[in-house]
């Protein structure tokens, strides 16, 4: 099995989000700030080549359109910008020129994604609304229409259906929904799907919740668009078959998942607070957790020889040691004071997982929709990691055995 490629973009700062260009030669990341940094691949490392500085507050999401080579960013300043490379009139060098988007929201923009045809994009927000943005050639700007009803809280994630019309959204009102984002002057009339036939703007095609009602961190359509998966804060992942209809929910006794992506029609990679990407597999007959792309137990057996890793439990529990007491107290809230509820073992320090903190984003890296061969993850530990999806460590060898409740069917 090919080992993961690990790149440390920052020693102290979290990677909030990341997005690669079409040929994976460049990556745009936000290091928990109002700037977007662009890195270029040089051999086995990444070199900083440009900085996009237009937002006033922390950047929350980035997406890089592979066909048009445009970048869209959203931030807590309630704005979104579309960045396009144009020649500098003075030097002739290519520079990234921003175009402001009229979002018409009064709360932070939380998530952004281009549509498959790249003729529009969606921006989630804390204003209980989703802005569907398209380009107006007469005004030479990006304008938006808002999806509002029946959203009752901050929208945390969105994902486009392959037909360029349907949009899935997960929000803090503990619901995952499928909307129609059909715009008459932009979209062709969509063909009927399992989600419905007549799809005017803001049509609700489905609304789902996890059994325990945790807020929905991430949503994703399958490559065919006929299945929806979403991860909730109650440490569960749900897979929806609207044509069934059936909803499979896998409840786990681990920390919550916050991000997920489909690799094939019957396989999902999900990650979050447990610091390792988990692999789920199944079909309309049932779903299960099959393993992890990480192999924490092998590092424990080898005595922690992996660079930067030491002795720790395999499923993401943080422990302190004498030589890094201050760091753990400052960054992780762990103390060695006797009697403290956060006192850890003096023999353990780092995690055996590749990521040393929460994974914030997992995205396809190699392959095509329906046959993704590698995925990339970024995390609070400042790392960017590329994983081979075929290198799955079985569940019994990851330390996750016994961490699952049985699957529920609704």
Short mmCIF file of C-alpha atoms in Angstrom, two decimals:
data_model
loop_
_atom_site.label_atom_id
_atom_site.label_comp_id
_atom_site.label_asym_id
_atom_site.label_seq_id
_atom_site.Cartn_x
_atom_site.Cartn_y
_atom_site.Cartn_z
CA UNK A 1 0.00 0.00 0.00
CA UNK A 2 1.27 3.44 -0.97
CA UNK A 3 2.00 5.63 2.08
CA UNK A 4 0.23 8.99 2.26
CA UNK A 5 1.99 12.12 1.03
CA UNK A 6 2.28 14.50 3.99
CA UNK A 7 2.96 18.23 3.58
CA UNK A 8 3.22 20.65 6.49
CA UNK A 9 1.99 24.04 5.29
CA UNK A 10 2.01 25.55 8.77
CA UNK A 11 3.49 24.53 12.11
CA UNK A 12 1.05 26.46 14.31
CA UNK A 13 -1.88 27.63 12.16
CA UNK A 14 -4.89 25.54 11.10
CA UNK A 15 -5.69 24.98 7.43
CA UNK A 16 -9.32 26.12 7.33
CA UNK A 17 -9.97 24.95 3.75
CA UNK A 18 -8.14 24.02 0.56
CA UNK A 19 -8.79 23.60 -3.17
CA UNK A 20 -6.56 22.34 -6.01
CA UNK A 21 -6.44 23.51 -9.61
CA UNK A 22 -7.26 21.13 -12.47
CA UNK A 23 -3.81 19.50 -12.88
CA UNK A 24 -3.02 19.58 -9.12
CA UNK A 25 0.07 21.71 -9.73
CA UNK A 26 -1.25 24.47 -7.46
CA UNK A 27 -3.34 24.61 -4.29
CA UNK A 28 -5.21 27.49 -2.65
CA UNK A 29 -5.49 27.39 1.14
CA UNK A 30 -6.62 29.62 3.97
CA UNK A 31 -4.54 29.48 7.14
CA UNK A 32 -7.27 30.65 9.50
CA UNK A 33 -6.98 34.25 8.27
CA UNK A 34 -8.51 36.72 5.82
CA UNK A 35 -5.97 35.78 3.13
CA UNK A 36 -5.90 32.99 0.55
CA UNK A 37 -2.42 31.61 -0.10
CA UNK A 38 -1.57 29.91 -3.39
CA UNK A 39 1.20 27.30 -3.43
CA UNK A 40 2.85 25.68 -6.45
CA UNK A 41 4.19 22.12 -6.44
CA UNK A 42 7.98 21.93 -6.63
CA UNK A 43 9.19 18.34 -6.42
CA UNK A 44 8.16 16.96 -3.05
CA UNK A 45 7.25 20.31 -1.56
CA UNK A 46 4.96 23.31 -2.04
CA UNK A 47 6.22 26.87 -2.62
CA UNK A 48 4.16 29.95 -1.82
CA UNK A 49 3.72 31.98 -5.03
CA UNK A 50 0.78 34.33 -4.50
CA UNK A 51 -1.61 35.79 -1.92
CA UNK A 52 -5.21 36.85 -2.51
CA UNK A 53 -6.02 39.74 -0.17
CA UNK A 54 -9.48 41.22 -0.53
CA UNK A 55 -11.49 39.82 2.36
CA UNK A 56 -11.68 41.72 5.66
CA UNK A 57 -12.38 38.74 7.91
CA UNK A 58 -11.55 35.04 8.08
CA UNK A 59 -11.94 33.08 4.85
CA UNK A 60 -14.35 30.19 5.38
CA UNK A 61 -14.32 28.31 2.07
CA UNK A 62 -12.51 28.08 -1.29
CA UNK A 63 -13.38 26.37 -4.56
CA UNK A 64 -11.27 26.25 -7.74
CA UNK A 65 -13.13 25.63 -11.01
CA UNK A 66 -11.14 23.09 -13.06
CA UNK A 67 -12.41 24.12 -16.52
CA UNK A 68 -12.52 27.93 -16.30
CA UNK A 69 -9.61 28.18 -13.79
CA UNK A 70 -11.58 30.64 -11.64
CA UNK A 71 -11.39 30.68 -7.84
CA UNK A 72 -14.35 31.59 -5.65
CA UNK A 73 -13.88 32.46 -1.97
CA UNK A 74 -16.27 33.20 0.88
CA UNK A 75 -15.57 34.75 4.26
CA UNK A 76 -17.01 35.95 7.54
CA UNK A 77 -17.12 39.49 6.13
CA UNK A 78 -20.39 38.45 4.36
CA UNK A 79 -18.72 38.66 0.95
CA UNK A 80 -17.69 36.34 -1.84
CA UNK A 81 -15.17 37.06 -4.58
CA UNK A 82 -14.56 35.42 -7.95
CA UNK A 83 -10.86 35.51 -8.86
CA UNK A 84 -9.68 35.25 -12.46
CA UNK A 85 -6.18 35.45 -13.89
CA UNK A 86 -5.60 38.45 -16.14
CA UNK A 87 -2.41 40.10 -17.44
CA UNK A 88 -1.14 43.06 -15.42
CA UNK A 89 -1.25 46.13 -17.75
CA UNK A 90 2.05 47.42 -16.32
CA UNK A 91 4.19 44.29 -16.04
CA UNK A 92 2.40 41.83 -18.31
CA UNK A 93 2.53 39.15 -15.61
CA UNK A 94 -0.60 37.15 -14.84
CA UNK A 95 -2.32 38.34 -11.67
CA UNK A 96 -5.50 37.26 -9.87
CA UNK A 97 -8.19 39.91 -10.32
CA UNK A 98 -11.15 39.83 -7.88
CA UNK A 99 -14.79 40.49 -8.73
CA UNK A 100 -17.18 41.21 -5.86
CA UNK A 101 -20.37 39.16 -5.72
CA UNK A 102 -23.65 40.78 -4.61
CA UNK A 103 -24.73 38.18 -2.04
CA UNK A 104 -27.42 40.23 -0.20
CA UNK A 105 -26.80 38.45 3.12
CA UNK A 106 -26.37 40.03 6.58
CA UNK A 107 -24.40 37.23 8.24
CA UNK A 108 -21.14 35.41 7.51
CA UNK A 109 -20.73 33.39 4.33
CA UNK A 110 -19.82 29.87 5.47
CA UNK A 111 -19.33 27.63 2.41
CA UNK A 112 -19.02 27.99 -1.36
CA UNK A 113 -19.03 25.59 -4.32
CA UNK A 114 -19.03 25.94 -8.11
CA UNK A 115 -21.77 24.11 -10.00
CA UNK A 116 -20.63 21.25 -12.30
CA UNK A 117 -21.03 23.44 -15.42
CA UNK A 118 -19.21 26.32 -13.67
CA UNK A 119 -21.85 28.83 -14.83
CA UNK A 120 -23.04 29.51 -11.28
CA UNK A 121 -22.05 28.84 -7.70
CA UNK A 122 -23.76 28.56 -4.33
CA UNK A 123 -22.79 30.38 -1.12
CA UNK A 124 -24.08 29.14 2.24
CA UNK A 125 -24.47 31.62 5.06
CA UNK A 126 -25.39 32.30 8.66
CA UNK A 127 -28.36 34.36 7.43
CA UNK A 128 -30.53 31.21 7.09
CA UNK A 129 -30.16 31.46 3.33
CA UNK A 130 -28.17 30.12 0.38
CA UNK A 131 -27.15 32.55 -2.37
CA UNK A 132 -27.28 31.06 -5.89
CA UNK A 133 -24.98 33.28 -7.94
CA UNK A 134 -24.85 33.63 -11.71
CA UNK A 135 -23.08 36.09 -14.01
CA UNK A 136 -24.99 39.04 -15.46
CA UNK A 137 -23.21 40.05 -18.70
CA UNK A 138 -25.12 43.35 -18.96
CA UNK A 139 -24.00 44.59 -15.57
CA UNK A 140 -20.70 42.69 -15.77
CA UNK A 141 -21.09 41.32 -12.25
CA UNK A 142 -22.25 38.29 -10.31
CA UNK A 143 -25.81 38.51 -8.97
CA UNK A 144 -27.60 36.20 -6.56
CA UNK A 145 -30.98 34.71 -5.80
CA UNK A 146 -31.65 33.42 -2.28
CA UNK A 147 -32.91 30.02 -1.19
CA UNK A 148 -34.56 30.68 2.18
CA UNK A 149 -37.53 28.54 3.15
CA UNK A 150 -37.59 26.40 5.26
CA UNK A 151 -34.03 26.94 6.58
CA UNK A 152 -34.06 27.82 10.29
CA UNK A 153 -30.37 28.24 11.13
CA UNK A 154 -26.85 28.63 9.74
CA UNK A 155 -26.14 26.60 6.60
CA UNK A 156 -22.88 24.72 7.20
CA UNK A 157 -22.32 22.90 3.88
CA UNK A 158 -23.61 22.52 0.34
CA UNK A 159 -23.06 20.19 -2.62
CA UNK A 160 -24.25 20.27 -6.24
CA UNK A 161 -26.08 17.47 -8.03
CA UNK A 162 -24.45 16.40 -11.33
CA UNK A 163 -27.42 17.88 -13.26
CA UNK A 164 -26.30 21.43 -12.28
CA UNK A 165 -29.76 22.21 -10.84
CA UNK A 166 -30.28 20.38 -7.54
CA UNK A 167 -28.40 21.50 -4.44
CA UNK A 168 -27.96 19.66 -1.13
CA UNK A 169 -27.51 21.67 2.06
CA UNK A 170 -26.71 20.75 5.65
CA UNK A 171 -27.49 23.21 8.42
CA UNK A 172 -27.41 23.81 12.15
CA UNK A 173 -31.19 23.31 12.38
CA UNK A 174 -30.31 19.60 12.29
CA UNK A 175 -31.61 19.01 8.77
CA UNK A 176 -30.13 17.95 5.44
CA UNK A 177 -32.20 19.22 2.54
CA UNK A 178 -32.25 18.98 -1.25
CA UNK A 179 -33.34 22.16 -3.08
CA UNK A 180 -33.91 23.11 -6.68
CA UNK A 181 -31.57 25.94 -7.70
CA UNK A 182 -32.99 26.19 -11.23
CA UNK A 183 -32.42 29.59 -12.87
CA UNK A 184 -34.44 30.07 -16.05
CA UNK A 185 -31.94 32.17 -18.01
CA UNK A 186 -28.96 29.99 -17.05
CA UNK A 187 -30.10 26.36 -16.87
CA UNK A 188 -31.67 24.06 -19.40
CA UNK A 189 -34.78 22.21 -18.31
CA UNK A 190 -33.46 19.27 -16.22
CA UNK A 191 -34.42 15.68 -16.94
CA UNK A 192 -36.55 13.90 -14.30
CA UNK A 193 -34.56 12.35 -11.44
CA UNK A 194 -35.33 10.35 -8.31
CA UNK A 195 -35.58 13.73 -6.55
CA UNK A 196 -38.48 14.94 -8.70
CA UNK A 197 -39.59 16.14 -12.13
CA UNK A 198 -40.87 19.72 -11.95
CA UNK A 199 -38.16 21.77 -10.26
CA UNK A 200 -38.87 25.52 -10.03
CA UNK A 201 -36.50 27.60 -7.90
CA UNK A 202 -36.61 26.84 -4.14
CA UNK A 203 -38.54 23.57 -4.53
CA UNK A 204 -37.85 21.26 -1.55
CA UNK A 205 -37.05 17.83 -2.98
CA UNK A 206 -36.19 16.17 0.34
CA UNK A 207 -35.60 16.86 4.03
CA UNK A 208 -33.76 14.48 6.37
CA UNK A 209 -32.35 14.33 9.90
CA UNK A 210 -30.20 11.94 11.90
CA UNK A 211 -31.92 9.92 14.68
CA UNK A 212 -30.36 11.96 17.50
CA UNK A 213 -30.80 15.27 15.73
CA UNK A 214 -27.22 16.56 15.55
CA UNK A 215 -26.54 19.56 13.33
CA UNK A 216 -25.40 18.55 9.85
CA UNK A 217 -21.71 19.27 9.20
CA UNK A 218 -21.41 18.09 5.59
CA UNK A 219 -23.50 16.77 2.71
CA UNK A 220 -22.54 15.12 -0.59
CA UNK A 221 -24.33 13.63 -3.59
CA UNK A 222 -23.11 10.31 -4.97
CA UNK A 223 -21.49 10.41 -8.44
CA UNK A 224 -24.83 9.49 -10.05
CA UNK A 225 -26.72 12.02 -7.93
CA UNK A 226 -29.25 9.35 -6.89
CA UNK A 227 -27.94 9.01 -3.30
CA UNK A 228 -27.24 11.61 -0.61
CA UNK A 229 -24.85 11.23 2.34
CA UNK A 230 -24.57 13.56 5.32
CA UNK A 231 -22.53 13.64 8.53
CA UNK A 232 -24.05 14.90 11.77
CA UNK A 233 -22.68 16.12 15.09
CA UNK A 234 -24.20 13.12 16.89
CA UNK A 235 -21.26 11.04 15.54
CA UNK A 236 -23.34 9.50 12.78
CA UNK A 237 -23.31 9.30 9.01
CA UNK A 238 -26.54 8.82 7.06
CA UNK A 239 -27.04 7.61 3.48
CA UNK A 240 -30.34 8.49 1.80
CA UNK A 241 -31.95 6.55 -1.08
CA UNK A 242 -34.96 8.68 -2.10
CA UNK A 243 -36.07 6.17 -4.72
CA UNK A 244 -36.29 3.41 -2.05
CA UNK A 245 -37.14 5.22 0.03
CA UNK A 246 -34.62 4.31 2.73
CA UNK A 247 -32.19 6.06 5.07
CA UNK A 248 -29.24 4.09 6.47
CA UNK A 249 -27.62 5.60 9.55
CA UNK A 250 -24.34 4.39 11.08
CA UNK A 251 -23.99 5.61 14.66
CA UNK A 252 -20.47 5.57 16.12
CA UNK A 253 -18.97 5.98 19.59
CA UNK A 254 -16.18 8.21 18.32
CA UNK A 255 -15.81 11.96 17.87
CA UNK A 256 -18.03 13.55 15.16
CA UNK A 257 -17.25 13.55 11.45
CA UNK A 258 -17.25 17.00 9.83
CA UNK A 259 -16.39 16.37 6.16
CA UNK A 260 -17.00 13.65 3.57
CA UNK A 261 -16.69 12.83 -0.13
CA UNK A 262 -17.74 9.97 -2.42
CA UNK A 263 -15.01 8.00 -4.20
CA UNK A 264 -17.29 5.56 -6.04
CA UNK A 265 -21.04 4.97 -6.11
CA UNK A 266 -20.66 2.57 -3.17
CA UNK A 267 -17.80 4.11 -1.17
CA UNK A 268 -17.45 7.22 1.03
CA UNK A 269 -14.43 8.78 2.74
CA UNK A 270 -15.33 10.79 5.88
CA UNK A 271 -13.17 12.49 8.49
CA UNK A 272 -13.38 14.88 11.41
CA UNK A 273 -12.45 15.23 15.05
CA UNK A 274 -10.94 11.74 15.30
CA UNK A 275 -8.08 12.80 13.04
CA UNK A 276 -8.21 9.97 10.50
CA UNK A 277 -10.15 9.46 7.23
CA UNK A 278 -12.64 6.60 7.60
CA UNK A 279 -13.92 4.45 4.75
CA UNK A 280 -17.60 3.49 4.49
CA UNK A 281 -18.91 1.03 1.93
CA UNK A 282 -22.32 -0.27 0.94
CA UNK A 283 -25.30 -0.12 -1.36
CA UNK A 284 -29.08 -0.07 -1.14
CA UNK A 285 -28.95 -3.31 0.88
CA UNK A 286 -26.90 -1.73 3.71
CA UNK A 287 -23.82 0.26 4.71
CA UNK A 288 -20.89 -0.32 7.08
CA UNK A 289 -17.60 1.16 8.26
CA UNK A 290 -14.88 -0.97 6.64
CA UNK A 291 -11.68 0.73 7.82
CA UNK A 292 -9.42 3.76 7.72
CA UNK A 293 -6.95 5.22 5.22
CA UNK A 294 -4.63 5.77 8.20
CA UNK A 295 -2.90 2.94 10.07
CA UNK A 296 -2.32 4.13 13.64
CA UNK A 297 -1.74 0.66 15.06
CA UNK A 298 1.23 -0.04 12.78
CA UNK A 299 2.92 3.13 14.03
CA UNK A 300 2.29 2.08 17.61
CA UNK A 301 3.82 -1.33 16.91
CA UNK A 302 6.86 0.26 15.27
CA UNK A 303 7.50 2.41 18.30
CA UNK A 304 6.32 5.68 16.80
CA UNK A 305 8.88 5.87 13.99
CA UNK A 306 6.64 8.02 11.83
CA UNK A 307 8.06 11.52 11.61
CA UNK A 308 6.53 13.84 14.15
CA UNK A 309 4.54 11.14 15.89
CA UNK A 310 4.97 9.54 19.28
CA UNK A 311 3.09 7.21 21.57
CA UNK A 312 -0.65 7.73 21.79
CA UNK A 313 -3.97 5.94 21.55
CA UNK A 314 -5.01 5.05 18.00
CA UNK A 315 -8.31 6.87 17.67
CA UNK A 316 -7.44 10.48 18.29
CA UNK A 317 -7.34 10.94 22.07
CA UNK A 318 -4.88 13.67 23.10
CA UNK A 319 -2.38 12.98 25.92
CA UNK A 320 0.34 15.13 27.48
CA UNK A 321 3.99 14.48 28.37
CA UNK A 322 6.56 16.26 30.51
CA UNK A 323 8.52 17.76 27.63
CA UNK A 324 5.44 19.38 26.00
CA UNK A 325 3.31 20.22 29.03
CA UNK A 326 3.19 23.92 28.25
CA UNK A 327 2.30 23.34 24.58
CA UNK A 328 -0.53 20.98 25.48
CA UNK A 329 -1.86 23.36 28.12
CA UNK A 330 -1.76 26.33 25.73
CA UNK A 331 -2.99 24.66 22.54
CA UNK A 332 -5.08 21.71 23.71
CA UNK A 333 -6.19 22.60 27.21
CA UNK A 334 -4.39 19.62 28.77
CA UNK A 335 -2.76 19.99 32.18
CA UNK A 336 -0.44 17.85 34.29
CA UNK A 337 -1.64 19.39 37.56
CA UNK A 338 -2.58 16.54 39.93
CA UNK A 339 -6.32 16.18 40.17
CA UNK A 340 -6.97 18.14 36.99
CA UNK A 341 -9.67 16.54 34.78
CA UNK A 342 -7.38 17.04 31.77
CA UNK A 343 -4.37 15.32 33.29
CA UNK A 344 -2.85 12.89 30.78
CA UNK A 345 -0.42 10.02 30.87
CA UNK A 346 3.20 11.02 31.33
CA UNK A 347 4.29 8.36 28.85
CA UNK A 348 2.25 9.56 25.91
CA UNK A 349 2.51 12.70 23.82
CA UNK A 350 1.45 12.63 20.18
CA UNK A 351 -1.18 10.82 18.12
CA UNK A 352 -0.28 7.86 15.97
CA UNK A 353 -2.54 9.19 13.23
CA UNK A 354 -0.96 11.26 10.44
CA UNK A 355 -3.10 14.27 11.30
CA UNK A 356 -2.50 15.53 14.82
CA UNK A 357 -5.78 17.41 15.12
CA UNK A 358 -9.23 17.71 13.54
CA UNK A 359 -9.46 17.14 9.77
CA UNK A 360 -11.34 20.14 8.37
CA UNK A 361 -11.74 19.11 4.73
CA UNK A 362 -11.51 16.03 2.51
CA UNK A 363 -11.66 16.45 -1.28
CA UNK A 364 -11.09 14.31 -4.40
CA UNK A 365 -7.52 14.54 -5.68
CA UNK A 366 -7.04 11.98 -8.47
CA UNK A 367 -9.52 10.23 -10.76
CA UNK A 368 -12.96 11.15 -12.10
CA UNK A 369 -16.35 11.30 -10.40
CA UNK A 370 -17.33 7.70 -9.72
CA UNK A 371 -13.73 6.48 -9.74
CA UNK A 372 -11.65 8.64 -7.38
CA UNK A 373 -8.26 7.02 -6.71
CA UNK A 374 -6.77 9.55 -4.25
CA UNK A 375 -8.19 12.13 -1.85
CA UNK A 376 -6.63 15.09 -0.06
CA UNK A 377 -7.24 16.22 3.51
CA UNK A 378 -6.33 19.36 5.44
CA UNK A 379 -6.49 19.87 9.17
CA UNK A 380 -6.16 22.05 12.23
CA UNK A 381 -2.59 20.75 12.59
CA UNK A 382 -1.55 22.71 9.46
CA UNK A 383 -1.02 19.59 7.34
CA UNK A 384 -2.10 18.78 3.81
CA UNK A 385 -2.16 15.03 3.15
CA UNK A 386 -2.83 13.03 -0.03
CA UNK A 387 -4.18 9.48 0.50
CA UNK A 388 -4.51 6.44 -1.76
CA UNK A 389 -8.13 5.30 -1.37
CA UNK A 390 -7.18 1.67 -2.10
CA UNK A 391 -4.86 1.58 0.95
CA UNK A 392 -7.58 0.75 3.47
CA UNK A 393 -6.63 -0.56 6.90
CA UNK A 394 -9.42 -2.95 8.04
CA UNK A 395 -11.51 -1.87 10.97
CA UNK A 396 -10.12 -4.57 13.28
CA UNK A 397 -6.57 -3.24 12.81
CA UNK A 398 -7.36 0.44 13.38
CA UNK A 399 -8.49 0.37 17.00
CA UNK A 400 -12.02 1.29 15.89
CA UNK A 401 -13.51 -2.13 16.63
CA UNK A 402 -16.18 -1.83 19.28
CA UNK A 403 -16.67 1.86 18.48
CA UNK A 404 -19.81 1.26 16.39
CA UNK A 405 -23.45 0.91 17.20
CA UNK A 406 -25.38 -1.18 14.76
CA UNK A 407 -26.75 0.36 11.61
CA UNK A 408 -30.25 1.76 11.74
CA UNK A 409 -32.68 1.65 8.83
CA UNK A 410 -35.47 4.17 8.58
#
